Tab-separated table of C-alpha atoms in Angstrom:
chain	number	residue	atom	x	y	z
M	28	MET	CA	1.404	18.745	33.954
M	29	ALA	CA	-1.526	19.084	31.653
M	30	GLY	CA	-3.326	15.767	30.583
M	31	ILE	CA	-6.433	14.297	29.524
M	32	CYS	CA	-9.594	13.140	31.368
M	33	SER	CA	-10.229	9.543	31.788
M	34	GLU	CA	-13.163	9.375	29.358
M	35	LEU	CA	-11.419	11.254	26.584
M	36	HIS	CA	-8.264	9.289	27.211
M	37	ASN	CA	-9.862	5.849	27.166
M	38	ARG	CA	-11.871	6.728	23.899
M	39	LEU	CA	-8.779	7.723	22.305
M	40	ARG	CA	-6.864	4.702	23.522
M	41	ASN	CA	-9.427	2.337	22.115
M	42	VAL	CA	-9.410	3.720	18.736
M	43	LEU	CA	-5.620	3.903	18.480
M	44	LEU	CA	-5.525	0.093	19.646
M	45	GLU	CA	-7.396	-0.747	16.207
M	46	CYS	CA	-4.860	1.320	14.150
M	47	GLU	CA	-2.176	-0.939	12.347
M	48	GLN	CA	0.317	1.800	12.516
M	49	PHE	CA	0.908	0.644	16.229
M	50	GLU	CA	1.878	-2.936	15.334
M	51	SER	CA	5.401	-1.886	15.392
M	52	ASP	CA	7.692	0.923	16.326
M	53	ARG	CA	8.772	0.871	12.652
M	54	ASN	CA	5.381	1.495	11.552
M	55	LEU	CA	4.556	4.099	14.001
M	56	LYS	CA	7.676	6.056	13.247
M	57	THR	CA	6.754	6.293	9.491
M	58	ILE	CA	3.930	8.650	10.346
M	59	PHE	CA	6.249	11.089	11.964
M	60	THR	CA	8.027	11.596	8.616
M	61	ASN	CA	5.247	13.988	8.075
M	62	GLU	CA	6.684	17.685	8.459
M	63	SER	CA	4.083	18.534	11.126
M	64	LEU	CA	5.439	15.600	13.345
M	65	ARG	CA	8.936	15.584	12.246
M	66	PRO	CA	10.491	17.485	15.507
M	67	TRP	CA	9.573	14.433	17.583
M	68	ARG	CA	10.556	11.616	15.299
M	69	SER	CA	13.956	10.899	16.770
M	70	SER	CA	12.842	10.935	20.261
M	71	LEU	CA	9.774	8.913	19.739
M	72	PRO	CA	9.555	6.147	22.607
M	73	GLN	CA	10.111	2.566	21.863
M	74	ALA	CA	7.743	-0.192	23.170
M	75	ASP	CA	7.637	-4.003	22.988
M	76	SER	CA	3.836	-4.449	22.900
M	77	LEU	CA	0.759	-2.825	21.256
M	78	ASN	CA	-0.585	-1.716	24.608
M	79	SER	CA	2.492	-0.063	25.634
M	80	ARG	CA	3.013	1.702	22.184
M	81	VAL	CA	-0.359	3.427	22.324
M	82	ASP	CA	0.039	4.573	26.026
M	83	TYR	CA	3.509	5.663	25.709
M	84	LEU	CA	2.721	7.653	22.697
M	85	ILE	CA	-0.165	9.687	24.276
M	86	ALA	CA	1.880	10.358	27.384
M	87	PHE	CA	4.850	11.493	25.301
M	88	LEU	CA	3.022	13.914	22.999
M	89	VAL	CA	0.110	15.332	25.207
M	90	ASN	CA	2.351	18.130	26.537
M	91	LYS	CA	4.346	18.810	23.469
M	92	ARG	CA	3.846	21.707	21.105
M	93	ARG	CA	5.270	22.961	17.963
M	94	SER	CA	7.627	26.041	18.746
M	95	ASP	CA	6.247	27.812	15.487
M	96	THR	CA	2.488	27.173	15.444
M	97	LYS	CA	2.177	26.336	19.165
M	98	GLU	CA	-0.178	23.332	17.918
M	99	ASN	CA	-0.329	20.399	20.218
M	100	ALA	CA	1.604	17.450	19.126
M	101	LEU	CA	-1.120	14.859	20.244
M	102	VAL	CA	-3.793	16.646	18.313
M	103	LEU	CA	-1.471	16.823	15.250
M	104	PHE	CA	-0.837	13.000	15.468
M	105	VAL	CA	-4.593	12.167	15.707
M	106	ARG	CA	-5.481	14.579	12.968
M	107	LEU	CA	-2.859	13.259	10.670
M	108	LEU	CA	-3.575	9.465	11.655
M	109	SER	CA	-7.324	10.215	10.506
M	110	GLU	CA	-6.379	11.546	7.312
M	111	LEU	CA	-4.239	8.569	6.487
M	112	ILE	CA	-7.381	6.119	6.987
M	113	ASP	CA	-9.987	5.944	4.222
M	114	GLU	CA	-12.972	8.144	4.813
M	115	ALA	CA	-15.282	4.976	4.479
M	116	ASP	CA	-13.615	3.390	7.605
M	117	ASN	CA	-15.153	4.306	11.022
M	118	ARG	CA	-11.992	4.962	12.519
M	119	HIS	CA	-11.513	7.883	9.911
M	120	GLN	CA	-14.539	9.834	11.626
M	121	GLN	CA	-13.774	8.799	15.316
M	122	LEU	CA	-10.135	10.053	14.991
M	123	LYS	CA	-11.305	13.305	13.303
M	124	HIS	CA	-13.811	14.110	16.074
M	125	LEU	CA	-11.209	13.119	18.722
M	126	ALA	CA	-8.734	15.471	17.404
M	127	ALA	CA	-11.284	18.207	17.673
M	128	LYS	CA	-12.402	17.429	21.194
M	129	LEU	CA	-8.616	17.143	22.249
M	130	GLU	CA	-7.819	20.472	20.804
M	131	TYR	CA	-10.713	22.124	22.477
M	132	ASN	CA	-10.071	20.628	25.841
M	133	LEU	CA	-6.211	21.231	25.734
M	134	GLU	CA	-6.659	24.868	24.670
M	135	ASN	CA	-9.133	25.569	27.394
M	136	ASN	CA	-7.019	23.726	30.160
M	137	SER	CA	-10.009	22.053	31.323
M	138	ILE	CA	-8.833	18.343	31.477
M	139	THR	CA	-6.605	16.583	33.844
M	140	ASN	CA	-4.087	13.690	33.233
M	141	SER	CA	-5.808	10.430	33.642
M	142	THR	CA	-2.522	8.590	33.992
M	143	PRO	CA	-0.322	9.588	36.954
M	144	ASP	CA	3.331	10.019	36.046
M	145	ASN	CA	4.517	7.020	38.173
M	146	ARG	CA	2.095	4.752	36.663
M	147	SER	CA	3.191	2.268	34.035
M	148	PRO	CA	1.124	1.745	30.867
M	149	GLU	CA	1.052	-2.021	31.690
M	150	ASP	CA	-0.848	-1.202	34.927
M	151	ASN	CA	-3.833	-0.517	32.472
M	152	PRO	CA	-3.910	-3.500	30.227
M	153	ILE	CA	-6.254	-4.079	27.399
M	154	PRO	CA	-9.349	-5.918	28.185
M	155	GLU	CA	-9.365	-9.405	26.880
M	156	ASN	CA	-12.575	-8.986	24.889
M	157	HIS	CA	-11.172	-5.791	23.274
M	158	PRO	CA	-11.770	-5.945	19.405
M	159	ILE	CA	-8.169	-5.511	18.204
M	160	LYS	CA	-8.604	-6.051	14.396
M	161	ASN	CA	-5.017	-5.941	13.225
M	162	ARG	CA	-2.757	-8.917	14.135
M	163	PRO	CA	0.229	-10.466	12.373
M	164	ILE	CA	-0.666	-11.538	8.849
M	165	LYS	CA	-2.766	-14.868	8.795
M	166	ASN	CA	-3.060	-15.477	5.070
M	167	ARG	CA	-1.519	-13.958	2.086
M	168	TRP	CA	-3.592	-13.714	-1.342
M	169	ALA	CA	-2.423	-12.481	-4.629
M	170	PHE	CA	-4.443	-11.615	-7.655
M	171	LEU	CA	-2.248	-11.237	-11.032
M	172	VAL	CA	-3.376	-10.123	-14.455
M	173	GLY	CA	-1.242	-10.276	-17.538
M	174	VAL	CA	-2.388	-9.101	-21.155
M	175	ASN	CA	-0.184	-9.502	-24.058
M	176	ASN	CA	-2.821	-9.612	-26.621
M	177	TYR	CA	-5.573	-7.074	-27.464
M	178	ASN	CA	-8.763	-7.399	-29.810
M	179	ASP	CA	-8.359	-3.754	-30.680
M	180	PRO	CA	-5.471	-3.232	-33.165
M	181	ASN	CA	-4.976	0.265	-31.608
M	182	PHE	CA	-3.392	-1.477	-28.702
M	183	GLY	CA	-0.079	-2.925	-29.696
M	184	ARG	CA	0.861	-6.493	-28.780
M	185	LEU	CA	3.245	-6.688	-25.626
M	186	ASN	CA	5.747	-9.590	-25.321
M	187	PHE	CA	6.271	-10.466	-21.679
M	188	CYS	CA	3.254	-9.564	-19.343
M	189	VAL	CA	2.066	-13.304	-19.367
M	190	SER	CA	5.557	-14.410	-18.714
M	191	ASP	CA	5.661	-11.896	-15.917
M	192	VAL	CA	2.628	-13.044	-13.895
M	193	LEU	CA	3.297	-16.716	-14.467
M	194	ALA	CA	6.593	-16.242	-12.939
M	195	LEU	CA	5.117	-14.239	-10.271
M	196	LYS	CA	2.533	-16.781	-9.514
M	197	GLU	CA	5.220	-19.525	-9.113
M	198	LYS	CA	7.220	-17.335	-6.873
M	199	LEU	CA	4.402	-16.214	-4.497
M	200	GLU	CA	2.830	-19.759	-4.107
M	201	ALA	CA	6.375	-20.721	-2.963
M	202	LEU	CA	6.168	-17.994	-0.488
M	203	ASN	CA	2.821	-19.404	0.715
M	204	TYR	CA	0.448	-17.092	-1.091
M	205	THR	CA	-2.817	-18.164	-2.568
M	206	VAL	CA	-2.797	-16.892	-6.097
M	207	VAL	CA	-5.542	-16.288	-8.634
M	208	CYS	CA	-3.859	-15.610	-12.014
M	209	LEU	CA	-5.489	-14.313	-15.083
M	210	HIS	CA	-3.757	-14.205	-18.488
M	211	ASP	CA	-4.442	-14.601	-22.220
M	212	GLN	CA	-2.652	-17.974	-22.817
M	213	LEU	CA	-5.952	-19.227	-21.363
M	214	GLY	CA	-8.718	-19.913	-23.584
M	215	HIS	CA	-11.489	-17.434	-24.206
M	216	GLY	CA	-13.972	-19.654	-22.578
M	217	ASN	CA	-11.841	-19.936	-19.268
M	218	GLN	CA	-13.086	-17.699	-16.428
M	219	ARG	CA	-9.868	-16.567	-15.915
M	220	PHE	CA	-9.145	-15.255	-19.459
M	221	PRO	CA	-8.612	-11.630	-18.940
M	222	SER	CA	-11.494	-9.803	-20.206
M	223	ARG	CA	-12.933	-6.831	-18.223
M	224	ASP	CA	-15.788	-8.849	-16.964
M	225	ASN	CA	-13.817	-11.933	-15.873
M	226	ILE	CA	-11.181	-9.657	-14.184
M	227	GLU	CA	-13.791	-7.713	-12.246
M	228	ALA	CA	-15.708	-11.052	-11.177
M	229	GLU	CA	-12.616	-12.921	-10.241
M	230	LEU	CA	-11.296	-9.918	-8.137
M	231	ILE	CA	-14.680	-9.331	-6.421
M	232	ARG	CA	-14.893	-13.217	-5.498
M	233	LEU	CA	-11.360	-13.145	-4.123
M	234	CYS	CA	-12.348	-9.992	-2.051
M	235	GLU	CA	-14.985	-11.652	-0.606
M	236	MET	CA	-12.941	-14.445	0.748
M	237	VAL	CA	-10.329	-12.407	2.493
M	238	GLU	CA	-10.336	-11.832	6.168
M	239	PRO	CA	-9.263	-8.824	8.303
M	240	ASN	CA	-5.798	-10.075	9.139
M	241	ASP	CA	-5.058	-11.231	5.582
M	242	LEU	CA	-2.809	-9.525	2.962
M	243	LEU	CA	-4.073	-8.982	-0.520
M	244	LEU	CA	-1.702	-8.229	-3.150
M	245	VAL	CA	-2.954	-7.152	-6.669
M	246	HIS	CA	-0.539	-6.881	-9.841
M	247	PHE	CA	-1.328	-5.809	-13.305
M	248	ALA	CA	0.949	-6.176	-16.298
M	249	CYS	CA	-0.591	-4.656	-19.365
M	250	HIS	CA	-1.252	-1.440	-21.203
M	251	GLY	CA	-2.450	1.666	-19.133
M	252	LYS	CA	-4.008	4.910	-20.342
M	253	LEU	CA	-5.216	8.142	-18.922
M	254	PHE	CA	-8.814	8.965	-20.132
M	255	ASN	CA	-10.655	12.033	-18.971
M	256	GLY	CA	-8.280	12.461	-16.082
M	257	LYS	CA	-8.588	9.207	-14.872
M	258	PRO	CA	-6.147	5.979	-15.125
M	259	LEU	CA	-7.450	3.227	-17.050
M	260	LEU	CA	-6.070	-0.329	-17.347
M	261	ILE	CA	-6.400	-1.876	-20.945
M	262	VAL	CA	-7.385	-5.400	-21.029
M	263	ASN	CA	-8.152	-8.058	-23.724
M	264	ASN	CA	-11.449	-6.676	-24.767
M	265	THR	CA	-10.841	-3.001	-24.242
M	266	ARG	CA	-11.931	-0.948	-27.557
M	267	SER	CA	-10.632	2.451	-28.241
M	268	GLN	CA	-13.992	3.732	-29.286
M	269	THR	CA	-15.653	2.726	-26.080
M	270	LEU	CA	-12.620	3.088	-23.875
M	271	GLU	CA	-14.468	4.428	-20.958
M	272	LYS	CA	-16.971	1.517	-21.010
M	273	THR	CA	-14.506	-1.271	-21.999
M	274	GLY	CA	-11.251	-0.158	-20.034
M	275	LEU	CA	-10.971	-1.046	-16.417
M	276	PRO	CA	-10.670	1.964	-14.142
M	277	LEU	CA	-8.126	2.022	-11.691
M	278	GLU	CA	-10.461	3.548	-9.144
M	279	GLU	CA	-12.729	0.258	-9.497
M	280	VAL	CA	-9.790	-2.014	-8.696
M	281	LYS	CA	-9.052	-0.181	-5.545
M	282	GLN	CA	-12.532	0.040	-4.556
M	283	HIS	CA	-12.976	-3.705	-4.708
M	284	MET	CA	-9.840	-4.069	-2.685
M	285	ARG	CA	-11.300	-1.760	-0.217
M	286	SER	CA	-14.420	-3.574	-0.006
M	287	SER	CA	-12.599	-6.635	1.333
M	288	GLN	CA	-12.056	-7.197	4.945
M	289	ALA	CA	-8.244	-7.225	4.558
M	290	ARG	CA	-6.422	-4.347	6.331
M	291	ARG	CA	-3.212	-4.767	4.272
M	292	LEU	CA	-3.637	-3.984	0.612
M	293	VAL	CA	-0.786	-3.784	-1.966
M	294	LEU	CA	-1.226	-2.837	-5.380
M	295	THR	CA	1.581	-2.981	-8.019
M	296	LEU	CA	1.456	-1.966	-11.783
M	297	ASP	CA	3.728	-2.670	-14.485
M	298	ALA	CA	1.555	-0.593	-16.881
M	299	CYS	CA	2.487	3.174	-17.793
M	300	HIS	CA	4.225	4.983	-20.415
M	301	MET	CA	4.524	3.539	-23.984
M	302	GLY	CA	7.606	2.742	-25.867
M	303	VAL	CA	7.615	2.352	-29.626
M	304	GLU	CA	8.342	-1.303	-29.337
M	305	THR	CA	8.153	-2.477	-25.762
M	306	GLY	CA	6.509	-0.009	-23.642
M	307	ARG	CA	3.278	-0.557	-21.759
M	308	ASP	CA	1.029	2.514	-22.419
M	309	ILE	CA	-0.951	3.751	-25.192
M	310	ASN	CA	-0.076	7.327	-26.839
M	311	ASP	CA	1.441	10.040	-24.931
M	312	ASP	CA	-0.192	9.793	-21.371
M	313	PRO	CA	2.341	11.251	-19.081
M	314	LEU	CA	-0.251	11.528	-16.287
M	315	PHE	CA	-1.319	7.833	-16.078
M	316	ILE	CA	1.158	6.858	-13.309
M	317	HIS	CA	1.041	10.348	-11.724
M	318	ASN	CA	-2.797	10.131	-11.236
M	319	ALA	CA	-2.496	6.372	-10.265
M	320	TYR	CA	-0.174	7.420	-7.484
M	321	ASP	CA	-1.973	10.561	-6.141
M	322	LEU	CA	-5.249	8.635	-6.038
M	323	ALA	CA	-3.772	5.659	-4.167
M	324	GLU	CA	-4.299	7.364	-0.520
M	325	GLY	CA	-4.679	4.472	1.902
M	326	PHE	CA	-2.854	2.014	-0.462
M	327	ALA	CA	0.491	0.659	-0.651
M	328	LEU	CA	1.132	1.169	-4.440
M	329	ILE	CA	4.171	0.516	-6.406
M	330	ALA	CA	4.132	1.604	-9.968
M	331	ALA	CA	6.532	0.797	-12.762
M	332	SER	CA	7.624	4.174	-13.447
M	333	THR	CA	7.147	8.072	-13.078
M	334	ALA	CA	4.698	9.917	-15.078
M	335	GLN	CA	7.471	11.124	-17.549
M	336	GLN	CA	8.886	7.682	-18.083
M	337	LYS	CA	8.293	4.215	-20.004
M	338	ALA	CA	7.767	0.981	-18.314
M	339	GLN	CA	10.270	-1.150	-20.440
M	340	GLU	CA	10.323	-4.859	-21.453
M	341	SER	CA	13.640	-6.542	-21.829
M	342	LYS	CA	13.990	-9.045	-24.654
M	343	ASP	CA	17.237	-10.140	-22.928
M	344	LYS	CA	15.432	-10.785	-19.638
M	345	LYS	CA	12.081	-11.913	-21.173
M	346	PHE	CA	10.272	-10.124	-18.565
M	347	GLY	CA	9.128	-6.558	-18.090
M	348	VAL	CA	12.288	-4.805	-16.392
M	349	PHE	CA	10.128	-3.770	-13.277
M	350	THR	CA	8.531	-7.339	-12.894
M	351	TYR	CA	12.170	-8.846	-13.329
M	352	TYR	CA	13.300	-6.979	-10.452
M	353	LEU	CA	10.373	-7.345	-8.463
M	354	LEU	CA	10.865	-11.217	-8.711
M	355	GLU	CA	14.497	-10.800	-7.404
M	356	ALA	CA	13.295	-8.478	-4.554
M	357	LEU	CA	10.658	-11.315	-3.620
M	358	SER	CA	13.355	-13.912	-3.832
M	359	GLY	CA	15.069	-12.224	-0.755
M	360	LYS	CA	17.510	-9.757	-2.524
M	361	ALA	CA	15.625	-7.024	-1.210
M	362	ASP	CA	16.116	-7.952	2.402
M	363	ARG	CA	18.185	-5.069	3.965
M	364	GLY	CA	19.945	-5.849	7.110
M	365	SER	CA	19.401	-9.794	7.015
M	366	LYS	CA	16.165	-9.395	8.831
M	367	ARG	CA	14.617	-12.472	7.083
M	368	PHE	CA	11.530	-10.559	5.609
M	369	VAL	CA	10.837	-8.191	2.836
M	370	THR	CA	8.703	-5.040	2.930
M	371	VAL	CA	7.142	-2.681	0.502
M	372	ASP	CA	9.912	-0.248	1.375
M	373	ASP	CA	12.467	-2.999	0.674
M	374	ILE	CA	10.831	-3.528	-2.585
M	375	LYS	CA	10.846	-0.001	-3.786
M	376	THR	CA	14.450	0.752	-2.759
M	377	TYR	CA	15.606	-2.467	-4.335
M	378	VAL	CA	13.808	-2.165	-7.668
M	379	LEU	CA	14.878	1.627	-7.841
M	380	ASP	CA	18.504	0.865	-7.494
M	381	SER	CA	18.430	-1.998	-9.919
M	382	LEU	CA	16.473	0.012	-12.499
M	383	LYS	CA	19.149	2.778	-12.319
M	384	ARG	CA	21.943	0.407	-13.032
M	385	TRP	CA	20.019	-1.233	-15.771
M	386	SER	CA	19.350	2.389	-17.383
M	387	VAL	CA	23.106	2.976	-17.241
M	388	GLU	CA	23.691	-0.477	-18.928
M	389	ASN	CA	21.092	0.160	-21.627
M	390	GLY	CA	21.908	3.434	-22.928
M	391	GLY	CA	20.682	5.933	-20.523
M	392	ILE	CA	17.031	4.530	-20.560
M	393	ILE	CA	15.604	5.788	-17.443
M	394	GLN	CA	12.793	4.130	-15.474
M	395	GLU	CA	12.041	4.671	-11.690
M	396	PRO	CA	9.379	3.113	-9.825
M	397	THR	CA	6.967	5.389	-7.678
M	398	ALA	CA	5.362	4.255	-4.588
M	399	SER	CA	2.688	5.316	-2.180
M	400	ILE	CA	2.544	3.549	1.360
M	401	GLU	CA	0.929	6.165	3.413
M	402	GLY	CA	-1.537	4.770	5.954
M	403	PHE	CA	-0.023	1.236	6.319
M	404	GLY	CA	3.529	1.440	7.667
M	405	ASP	CA	5.866	-0.760	5.985
M	406	ILE	CA	3.948	-3.915	5.002
M	407	ILE	CA	5.759	-7.022	5.057
M	408	LEU	CA	5.256	-8.903	1.550
M	409	VAL	CA	7.607	-11.899	2.192
M	410	ASP	CA	8.382	-13.341	5.610
M	411	TYR	CA	11.270	-15.860	5.595
M	412	ARG	CA	11.564	-15.969	9.452
M	413	ASN	CA	9.756	-19.413	9.833
M	414	SER	CA	11.263	-20.857	6.750
M	415	GLN	CA	14.528	-22.795	5.931
M	416	GLN	CA	15.567	-20.248	3.241
């Protein structure tokens, strides 16, 4: 059968070994939800190690082609994987070049299989000094910002953003997160009072501390607004007259997160469409969350609502409704199948279902979370497997 030469096989293998998508069968399978790879999703081979998972996938896809376009499955996979990785990451360009080289060689029938059919992937072990960057999560960090009060009277006061982040802080610390929490119950002179400069400085400081195998969770509970096509977070000292200068661009938050060494990044936003008394956006900006979602490639992002909806606060629950159910989800209620850990997808599913029930109970108000988890598989946010819970 057609195969790939040793040099190209080894180059591809070494890059794939550094990709977090190969940490589990489940992570790998998420990539095959893409339309171009869906024909092979149900027959994807399972493996019990990173080494096996990479080798089995290469062997499984190298001879397969789509029946309609005749494109090679391995080329499609490598190309898609490169697109899921941020362009600033060296692996993006490496995979892009490898996809082109694979396509050329396979189409010209000029390469041979480097791994005989009767050879097990375990016969070709990973060198002990191979720089595999992704391992099980070492440390969990959280950066929380809650803003109820705004200097500019054009931005109405919110009721429960601070209680949201204080409750999240307590919950996450109990789950072994190290938490940095900024909110406006702190004094103006406190370095964690949520001014734009303080938020940026504290986020940069935290991003400089995290390590490659850590998880970084960032959560904002505040107003949000779209300005000149870009989503902005409204913080304590944001002024409507100088919005572009004093608002906090969501893109800057993402850039700071990406500048960290952490390879697992989760961003949650309880800031979106405005309600008359309890909503969390300013004016009629239906594109805020739409843009936040579209611009979140490479992130696991969960936002409080869709572009056409409002992020509600509940006077009965004394929380933002999204954050209330997020807290329940983190407490273990989102654990599907009693697996004793909670993932991003678990959170999304639990909060979505809970908000649907809440909307029926509250006169048909609709609020649905949106999420983007491309490029990261299904990140574990809470792990109870080694606890007594």
